[in-house]
Amino acid sequence: MTSHPDLPRETFRLRMLIFDTRYRSLTIQIVTLAGFMLLVSWMISNTVQNLAELGKPIEFGFLGNQAQYDINQTLIAYTSRDTHLRAAVVGLLNTLLVAFLGCALATVMGVTIGVLRLSRNWLVARLMTVYVELFRNVPVLLWILFFMAILIESLPPPNAFRGEDATASMLLGDSVALTNRGFYIPEPLFSRSLGDLSVFGAFEISLDLVAFLAVLAAGLWVSARIRARADRIQNRTGLRPTTWYLRLGVVVLPLLILLAALGFHLGYPELRGFNFRGGIYMRNSLIALWLALSFYTAAFIAEIVRGGILAISKGQTEAAAALGLRPNRIMSLVILPQALRVIIPPLISQYLNLTKNSSLAIAVGYMDITGTLGGITMGQTGRELECVLLMMLFYLAISLVISTAMNWYDARVRLVER
Amino acid sequence: MSDPVIDPSRPAVSEEVAIDILGMNKWYGAFHVLRDINLTIYKGERIVVCGPSGSGKSTLIRCINRLEDHQAGRIVVEGIELTSDLKHIDQVRSEVGMVFQQFNLFPHLTILENCTLAPIWVRKVPRREAVDIAMSYLEKVRIPEQANKYPGQLSGGQQQRVAIARALCMRPNIMLFDEPTSALDPEMIKEVLDTMIALAEEGMTMICVTHEMGFARQVANRVIFMDQGQIVEQNAPEAFFNAPRSDRTRLFLSQILGH
Amino acid sequence: MSDPVIDPSRPAVSEEVAIDILGMNKWYGAFHVLRDINLTIYKGERIVVCGPSGSGKSTLIRCINRLEDHQAGRIVVEGIELTSDLKHIDQVRSEVGMVFQQFNLFPHLTILENCTLAPIWVRKVPRREAVDIAMSYLEKVRIPEQANKYPGQLSGGQQQRVAIARALCMRPNIMLFDEPTSALDPEMIKEVLDTMIALAEEGMTMICVTHEMGFARQVANRVIFMDQGQIVEQNAPEAFFNAPRSDRTRLFLSQILGH
Amino acid sequence: MSDAPSHDTAFVRDAMLPPAPAPASSAGPLGWLRRNLFSSWLNAALTLLSLALVAWLLAAVLPWIVHSSWTVSSLSECRAQIKEAYGPEASGACWAVIRERWAQLIFGFYPSELYWRPILAFGIALGGMAPVLFPGVPRKVLYLSVAAPFLVPWLLWGGTVWLPVAVALGFVLGCAAFRLVTPFGGAILGTIAAALVPVMWWFWLAGPASAQLQAVLPLGIEPVSSRSFGGFMLSVTIGVTAITLSLPFGILLALGRQSRMLIVKSICVGVIEFVRGVPLITLLFVAWLLLNYFMPPDTNFDIVLRVIIMVTLFASAYVAEVIRGGLAALPRGQYEAADALGLDYWKAQRLIIMPQALKISIPGIVSTFIGVFKDTTLVSIIGLLDPVGFSNSIRADVNWNGIVWELYGFIAALFFVFCFSMSRYSMYLERRLRTEHR
Amino acid sequence: ATLDDVKARGKLNCGTNTGLVGFAAPDANGDWQGFDVAVCRAVAAAVLGDSSAVEFVPTTGKTRFTALASGEIDMLVRNTTWTFSRDVDLKFTFVGVNYYDGQGFMVPKALGVSSAKELDGATVCIQTGTTTELNLADFFRVNNISYEPVPIETNEQAQQQYLAGACDVYTTDASGLAATRATFEDPSAHVVLPEIISKEPLGPLVRHGDDEWADIVRWTLNALIAAEEYGVTSANIDELTATVTTNPEVNRLLGTEGALGGMLGLSPDWAVKAIKAGGNYGELFEKYIGQNTPIGLARGLNAQWTDGGLMYAPPFR
Ligand SMILES: Nc1ncnc2c1ncn2[C@@H]1O[C@H](COP(=O)(O)OP(=O)(O)OP(=O)(O)O)[C@@H](O)[C@H]1O
Ligand SMILES: Nc1ncnc2c1ncn2[C@@H]1O[C@H](COP(=O)(O)OP(=O)(O)OP(=O)(O)O)[C@@H](O)[C@H]1O
Ligand SMILES: [Mg+2]
Ligand SMILES: [Mg+2]
């Protein structure tokens, strides 16, 4: 194939922009881009003009000003003399906290309910159906308000614990107090504490926690090695050594030793003054939000789990059973690996939904990012544009991270097809 | 009808009993699926079960490895009675291999892993040995080169042959087949039947639900015809096909062989 | 091999050129699918294209109505050169009808609506007239009584005949067929081929990718054999089948006619 | 037979066995109980536990619901009445607040003599959706579907009849522009014209034109400002409008996202991912706080309108993803067949692709609608009086200060009934789609 | 200008609370009632001659300023404290004070607390988005005692938490405390502590930059206050307008002398209409929040200056 009568190069004419498939898509894209840019720049110029008229040019300097308000729930040190920026960071961490707690509880509940919905027990299956339908067909905002109201109305106030004729008492040997302000649980204390580590002078991280995590990680690593060894032995001899006590031991024992070395003891909450003092205090707002988000999301997760398990056809279980596999092995070797592929992607998008729904925290006064940056800060400084922009950026960043994780997982586990 | 093709090498049947079913009854709720089944199968026998749809063929063989439980009567497999005792069920299941209509391969495992899974976890065979066994059976079903592919990448016929190899890897004494070819295209049916014929020639005890009458003539010692949850007729294949004694059998055969 | 069956009524071929392909090349990315194709097809010719899988047959006929674009060389259809000019593409497409292996009927429209859609929206024919045309073609393919059913309610052979009728409703001068029978069961293949033969007898210019050699012998003026993206051999059917000149053709024919 | 089986097993059954009744353990109510509730120790324990839970819940809630008061007009009277009727320890529900305020919870401040208008409007909206939602609806109903988008807002907001007419005229103008321009300008210019002409008409001419017409021929009904919208009606209005409007945008976004043109694709992906990545509440903040900034100085949209705009944007992104799924489910052959018949892009989309893709997507769209509808409760956070917002206002009335559960319960029940029936419906649709021949 | 807009529209857009007992709440017929609402009605009557020509826009603590700044509403009467930064930085004009308030604390009597200084470690419910948050932070810091803030979105939720004992203290403007307390089952079980930790002058506000409009709102409010001072009530106003009184100040107020209305761009009897809309300041007070209502607020600081209060309308001349 040496030469072929090639097309004579056509000279360009204007109508080719529209009628020639080669240039056509270029035209469309340029028109679209131009239209989009026009729209955006029109809106930006309007905004600039409007804000100039109001005398509020866009600037973020206000973040450096004193916030002047207090926040009850903080993961890092904060006082009303700190800046708006720090208040925003407090809110951000609070969002992440409730999102994390919510995802964890929702997963546990969702999986349990999803599995129970498939139970052969008629009553249990029906009850779970009622649960799922009830929770997913009522707005989450109402659930949040409901849970808050239930906590407030049904639990005793701290002063009911007081005095001779106390109407309420602490649980578990006076270590846990459930009040309508929140739950007080014992806190870990260390009599030989390692102290705190200051990061950039802005945050303090407890060295005890760091040490704990380090030992835990080491324990888990050793445990994984033991498992790998068990795998090797099984491959060689066919017999799998029983290792669970060993694996548990290497994780738990060093931790116990570390705790003993640090002088670990529990600080119990006790009623002093108006409130309980000491212990870890989980406020109502956090608990209500946490429970409502988890219960609501669990209904969706339950459906996902149920769908995932149903998607693994009955045939898979039967085939595995016919090979003589025991039910627990069927679960771990055949059903779970397959069901997880179906379950995890929608599960992750439920996590994303939960995180986004946590922005309803303001309904119960939990100081997440919409409560601090998008709430009090915005109200006090009148910087709506800047605050909303920052909030959106934060949520976008979260969803970007989560969807990247999901895509990665998706690509990793996709079943090989023809 | 032409003369039945009888394979001269058809191995003889021993005296030992492989499966003994005595007055077995099964209900689904109030629906009486299996009615008073009495059946003795000897080692090395190849039984073909046929009958109209819904007659309980699948249920019968699923009872034999206790994928379903029966409510009355006894089933004794290789001397072990099937009760709700888990130990017995496990023993029986590792003696009995089963091949399903829908293959039911594990799509997340490679062909090789499909075949070694049960030997490793149930029989506690060292992995290397399990792989050797698996490869030998994959060679027997003539697809050793596919060992590292996933089920989704294979054709239906290949998948069904893998399913057979997977069951064989447990070195069962008895094989159950539930319409192994009915989900396959015609050209694939042949490759699967060939595999099964080869297996029969080695003297494996087999119970096979199928409507492939050619296969039945070629390998079966006995053909069982079921209807409405009962064994209506059983006989050697030539007698069964040439001189069916019951009206129902005749009707069924005329329908099946009609085209 | 027996003598080719030559239909005595096979219409003569005119002098006018229907399709002219000159030094055409096409790449998918870096993969050279069609290599230097030169082919002239006259009005009224019936061409059968055959060749091994992946040889570029489909790609070739898809280039003719520009479902794919080519990167070098020229394709002139009914005097209109296929460039990237939309007007030309539209003109060519309304001159050329195409029938796909997978029928590709529109499942949400009735048979009649499938057939009248393009005449109404592309040719701007009044609805009443379009219905008349459609009914006449549906009669030609012998399924007028199905006109108000949906494609999902028809058998594969019927669907393929509807697909042919749908293409004919645009009154094309040229018909392209891409393995129209390969997704069909044997008994349905015949009804579709009969329809195509009837069409051929009317003198329609046809290019047909098919492995139905009986059909090729009966209606083709010319058989083209492709391999590796090139036209390896072309000839009148009797010569092609009886005295293939290239080794590859011989090999291919022996495989195809082997069973 | 050389190798006849050594056991003569030949057997023929002469008389067929009749089915025998199942043993008690597997049939009858006892069998049912055993199988479904007490099949093992674990199951029995679970059953008892569940029963205890149900009993406990009912014991806690039932007396409260039953020991109720329906007739009084304030919370204190209600408490007194319940104490009197059921003893000093009894606590019961003051359903009287619902009796007094249910109309507000449902219609907000909408003038009570005009309640027929929203009711009729939602009837029409439902009728308009019927051809999509139910099989075998007569074709004539399609006229209603076309008219509904203009009729419904007119009924809700009232005012001159010429405004909806003028708006509808915009679409006619768009079509006309497309027809006129396409022959010489091609589909691209045609599309641009079809988009620009109506937009210009709506922006600059529709208002004056309808005012002129109104002056010449006054035809209209009493206008109701969207400030008066509230309660459940507000939720439904926002939800239904947003979903309806989001369909065209969702389709465009989905097509854009499927497109091979990089710029178009990235713009659409950007918009979709942005909207899906932020919580609705931030978009509502934008509606309340920022949307007016984005507009030229001195334009002032109604807040309900602004909320509808943002919720529409929100719904569009989700609908786009649903429709993308529908598009992906279509085989490539459909596109090719359309091409081969000579249909151009828009005709192929309109006649071939969209009808099928949308049909597949309907269950997904219904689910999206349920989600959006539930999310409309968030407007209470920006001070609109949807049912949740209204419950706060009712509690600000001296008479009802302090009432909680009755209002929340009523609102939750309203939402539950609505959403539950919708979700059942979408499941039915899904089943229907699966069984229908495609 | 805003006046022209309002006249063209035929309706006054007035921002109010989404619901605050005594100050703004819709009744069973869907009509807004309350002390703040009455100011809106008076302005509407003065400008448009119709006290019902008001579109009430419920706003939250977060949304109120934007609504005003963006022109969504013409004026805001939502117990909004007049502060420096709101006036100067947020660019609003406070046209007067319709209620002098101060932040106070309410506690259950059973707690045995008699001063806010004894509240060390207490849990305090506050409504967010208001100045109370800032005052509270300052108060406790200055007194070097600790507290646990519980931010709450609406007054109703705050009340619910307080009653259930989820907070020891409820703090908000003293008027709000009184109003809330009044609706309790047993109001006597709760006390409002003596400390008033802040000055909270509450009043209507408008946007910067439209002084004519600000004047209208300012003088409508003043007219209500002055009317009380001069004894002009909704009962005797018709009589007083019909016969020119001896008091020239009253005459100028009622438009029977001079042309004050014209200077505002309104009709001469603008103030008459405003007063007739609901009554003079004192009447409004008594009707919505006074001693004889369930809320039962004393006039206190809000009495006329002649009675030792701060209500002092500049002269109408
Ligand atoms: N899990 C079940 N619950 C209730 N009835 C069942 C169940 N499984 C099967 N059946 C019923 O039991 C009867 C026998 O079913 P079985 O599958 O054994 O028939 P079969 O002879 O294998 O039919 P086919 O040739 O269609 O596979 C049928 O009527 C079937 O409807
Ligand atoms: N869209 C595409 N992108 C890249 N390669 C393609 C594409 N479509 C086809 N090919 C490749 O081009 C070659 C020719 O394909 P084509 O479909 O024309 O073959 P064919 O002769 O019709 O084969 P068959 O008989 O299997 O239909 C094949 O190797 C195929 O893999
Ligand atoms: Mg079966
Ligand atoms: Mg092809």
Short mmCIF file of C-alpha atoms in Angstrom, two decimals, chain E residues 53-227:
data_model
loop_
_atom_site.label_atom_id
_atom_site.label_comp_id
_atom_site.label_asym_id
_atom_site.label_seq_id
_atom_site.Cartn_x
_atom_site.Cartn_y
_atom_site.Cartn_z
CA ALA E 53 -51.53 46.02 53.63
CA VAL E 54 -48.54 44.26 55.12
CA GLU E 55 -46.72 41.24 53.84
CA PHE E 56 -45.10 39.64 56.86
CA VAL E 57 -41.81 37.97 56.17
CA PRO E 58 -40.82 35.62 58.98
CA THR E 59 -37.07 35.73 59.45
CA THR E 60 -34.66 33.84 61.63
CA GLY E 61 -31.75 35.24 63.56
CA LYS E 62 -29.55 34.25 60.66
CA THR E 63 -31.59 35.48 57.78
CA ARG E 64 -33.00 38.77 59.02
CA PHE E 65 -30.16 41.10 58.05
CA THR E 66 -29.74 39.68 54.59
CA ALA E 67 -33.42 40.01 53.99
CA LEU E 68 -33.21 43.68 54.80
CA ALA E 69 -29.93 44.32 53.00
CA SER E 70 -31.12 42.63 49.83
CA GLY E 71 -34.36 44.59 49.72
CA GLU E 72 -36.45 41.54 50.41
CA ILE E 73 -38.12 43.52 53.17
CA ASP E 74 -38.64 47.25 53.59
CA MET E 75 -38.17 47.28 57.33
CA LEU E 76 -37.31 44.86 60.05
CA VAL E 77 -39.08 44.74 63.39
CA ARG E 78 -37.78 41.64 65.03
CA ASN E 79 -36.58 42.37 68.55
CA THR E 80 -33.25 43.38 67.06
CA THR E 81 -30.74 45.02 69.36
CA TRP E 82 -29.35 48.34 68.26
CA THR E 83 -25.60 47.96 68.37
CA PHE E 84 -22.71 49.92 66.99
CA SER E 85 -21.53 47.32 64.56
CA ARG E 86 -24.98 46.61 63.19
CA ASP E 87 -25.57 50.30 62.67
CA VAL E 88 -22.15 51.08 61.25
CA ASP E 89 -20.61 47.92 59.89
CA LEU E 90 -23.69 46.10 58.68
CA LYS E 91 -25.00 49.42 57.36
CA PHE E 92 -28.47 49.64 58.82
CA THR E 93 -30.32 52.58 60.29
CA PHE E 94 -32.06 52.00 63.58
CA VAL E 95 -34.90 54.44 63.63
CA GLY E 96 -35.79 54.25 67.28
CA VAL E 97 -36.55 51.95 70.13
CA ASN E 98 -39.91 50.34 70.66
CA TYR E 99 -38.80 48.29 73.61
CA TYR E 100 -35.95 48.83 76.04
CA ASP E 101 -34.80 45.47 77.08
CA GLY E 102 -31.85 43.87 78.77
CA GLN E 103 -30.54 40.36 78.91
CA GLY E 104 -31.57 38.50 82.01
CA PHE E 105 -31.56 35.03 83.48
CA MET E 106 -34.40 32.80 84.49
CA VAL E 107 -33.89 29.87 86.85
CA PRO E 108 -36.20 27.45 88.61
CA LYS E 109 -36.92 28.60 92.12
CA ALA E 110 -35.98 25.18 93.42
CA LEU E 111 -32.39 25.81 92.42
CA GLY E 112 -32.11 28.34 95.20
CA VAL E 113 -30.05 30.77 93.17
CA SER E 114 -30.52 34.43 93.87
CA SER E 115 -27.81 36.04 91.77
CA ALA E 116 -26.28 35.32 88.40
CA LYS E 117 -22.86 35.31 90.03
CA GLU E 118 -23.81 32.04 91.71
CA LEU E 119 -24.20 30.30 88.39
CA ASP E 120 -20.68 28.86 88.27
CA GLY E 121 -20.76 25.65 86.26
CA ALA E 122 -24.36 26.01 85.25
CA THR E 123 -25.78 24.96 81.92
CA VAL E 124 -27.23 27.91 80.10
CA CYS E 125 -29.67 27.82 77.22
CA ILE E 126 -29.23 30.61 74.69
CA GLN E 127 -30.81 31.40 71.38
CA THR E 128 -28.18 31.53 68.66
CA GLY E 129 -27.69 34.23 66.11
CA THR E 130 -28.29 37.02 68.62
CA THR E 131 -26.23 39.37 70.73
CA THR E 132 -27.06 37.31 73.80
CA GLU E 133 -24.33 34.86 72.93
CA LEU E 134 -21.72 37.56 72.98
CA ASN E 135 -23.05 39.19 76.14
CA LEU E 136 -23.11 35.89 77.90
CA ALA E 137 -19.54 35.06 76.96
CA ASP E 138 -18.44 38.47 78.20
CA PHE E 139 -20.39 38.29 81.43
CA PHE E 140 -19.03 34.96 82.52
CA ARG E 141 -15.51 35.78 81.48
CA VAL E 142 -15.54 39.06 83.31
CA ASN E 143 -16.87 37.41 86.45
CA ASN E 144 -14.40 34.59 86.01
CA ILE E 145 -16.94 31.82 86.35
CA SER E 146 -17.54 28.93 84.02
CA TYR E 147 -20.67 27.89 82.23
CA GLU E 148 -21.87 25.47 79.63
CA PRO E 149 -23.63 27.13 76.72
CA VAL E 150 -26.42 25.25 74.98
CA PRO E 151 -27.14 27.04 71.73
CA ILE E 152 -30.71 26.70 70.53
CA GLU E 153 -32.39 27.74 67.34
CA THR E 154 -35.85 28.83 68.48
CA ASN E 155 -37.44 30.11 71.64
CA GLU E 156 -39.80 27.14 71.74
CA GLN E 157 -36.99 24.62 71.81
CA ALA E 158 -35.20 26.63 74.46
CA GLN E 159 -38.31 26.65 76.57
CA GLN E 160 -38.73 22.92 76.18
CA GLN E 161 -35.17 22.24 77.28
CA TYR E 162 -35.38 24.62 80.18
CA LEU E 163 -38.59 23.13 81.49
CA ALA E 164 -37.27 19.60 81.25
CA GLY E 165 -34.21 20.64 83.22
CA ALA E 166 -31.83 20.14 80.34
CA CYS E 167 -30.48 23.56 81.24
CA ASP E 168 -30.36 25.24 84.59
CA VAL E 169 -30.69 28.71 83.26
CA TYR E 170 -32.43 30.30 80.35
CA THR E 171 -31.05 33.58 79.22
CA THR E 172 -32.49 35.94 76.72
CA ASP E 173 -33.96 39.42 76.76
CA ALA E 174 -35.91 40.01 79.93
CA SER E 175 -39.10 40.56 77.96
CA GLY E 176 -38.69 37.21 76.35
CA LEU E 177 -38.07 35.62 79.72
CA ALA E 178 -41.21 37.12 81.14
CA ALA E 179 -43.21 36.11 78.12
CA THR E 180 -41.91 32.59 78.25
CA ARG E 181 -42.41 32.29 81.97
CA ALA E 182 -45.97 33.47 81.65
CA THR E 183 -46.94 30.43 79.60
CA PHE E 184 -45.53 27.89 82.05
CA GLU E 185 -47.87 25.60 83.85
CA ASP E 186 -46.62 27.02 87.13
CA PRO E 187 -44.96 30.39 86.52
CA SER E 188 -44.34 30.94 90.22
CA ALA E 189 -41.82 28.10 90.28
CA HIS E 190 -39.40 30.19 88.24
CA VAL E 191 -37.65 33.43 88.98
CA VAL E 192 -35.97 36.00 86.80
CA LEU E 193 -32.67 36.95 88.42
CA PRO E 194 -32.06 40.61 89.27
CA GLU E 195 -28.99 40.99 87.06
CA ILE E 196 -29.62 42.53 83.72
CA ILE E 197 -26.30 41.99 82.03
CA SER E 198 -26.75 44.10 78.96
CA LYS E 199 -28.61 46.92 77.37
CA GLU E 200 -30.87 45.69 74.64
CA PRO E 201 -32.64 48.53 72.95
CA LEU E 202 -34.92 46.82 70.47
CA GLY E 203 -36.29 48.71 67.58
CA PRO E 204 -37.24 48.82 63.93
CA LEU E 205 -34.47 49.23 61.39
CA VAL E 206 -34.14 50.03 57.72
CA ARG E 207 -31.34 50.04 55.18
CA HIS E 208 -28.69 52.75 55.06
CA GLY E 209 -29.06 55.24 52.31
CA ASP E 210 -32.75 55.97 52.15
CA ASP E 211 -33.25 58.69 54.72
CA GLU E 212 -36.77 59.58 53.58
CA TRP E 213 -37.93 56.09 54.30
CA ALA E 214 -36.05 55.98 57.59
CA ASP E 215 -37.81 59.22 58.57
CA ILE E 216 -41.21 57.75 57.85
CA VAL E 217 -40.59 54.72 60.01
CA ARG E 218 -38.91 56.77 62.72
CA TRP E 219 -41.72 59.29 62.96
CA THR E 220 -44.45 56.72 62.78
CA LEU E 221 -42.93 55.12 65.82
CA ASN E 222 -42.55 58.53 67.46
CA ALA E 223 -46.14 59.35 66.65
CA LEU E 224 -47.28 56.26 68.53
CA ILE E 225 -45.17 57.24 71.52
CA ALA E 226 -46.16 60.89 71.40
CA ALA E 227 -49.79 59.96 71.11
#
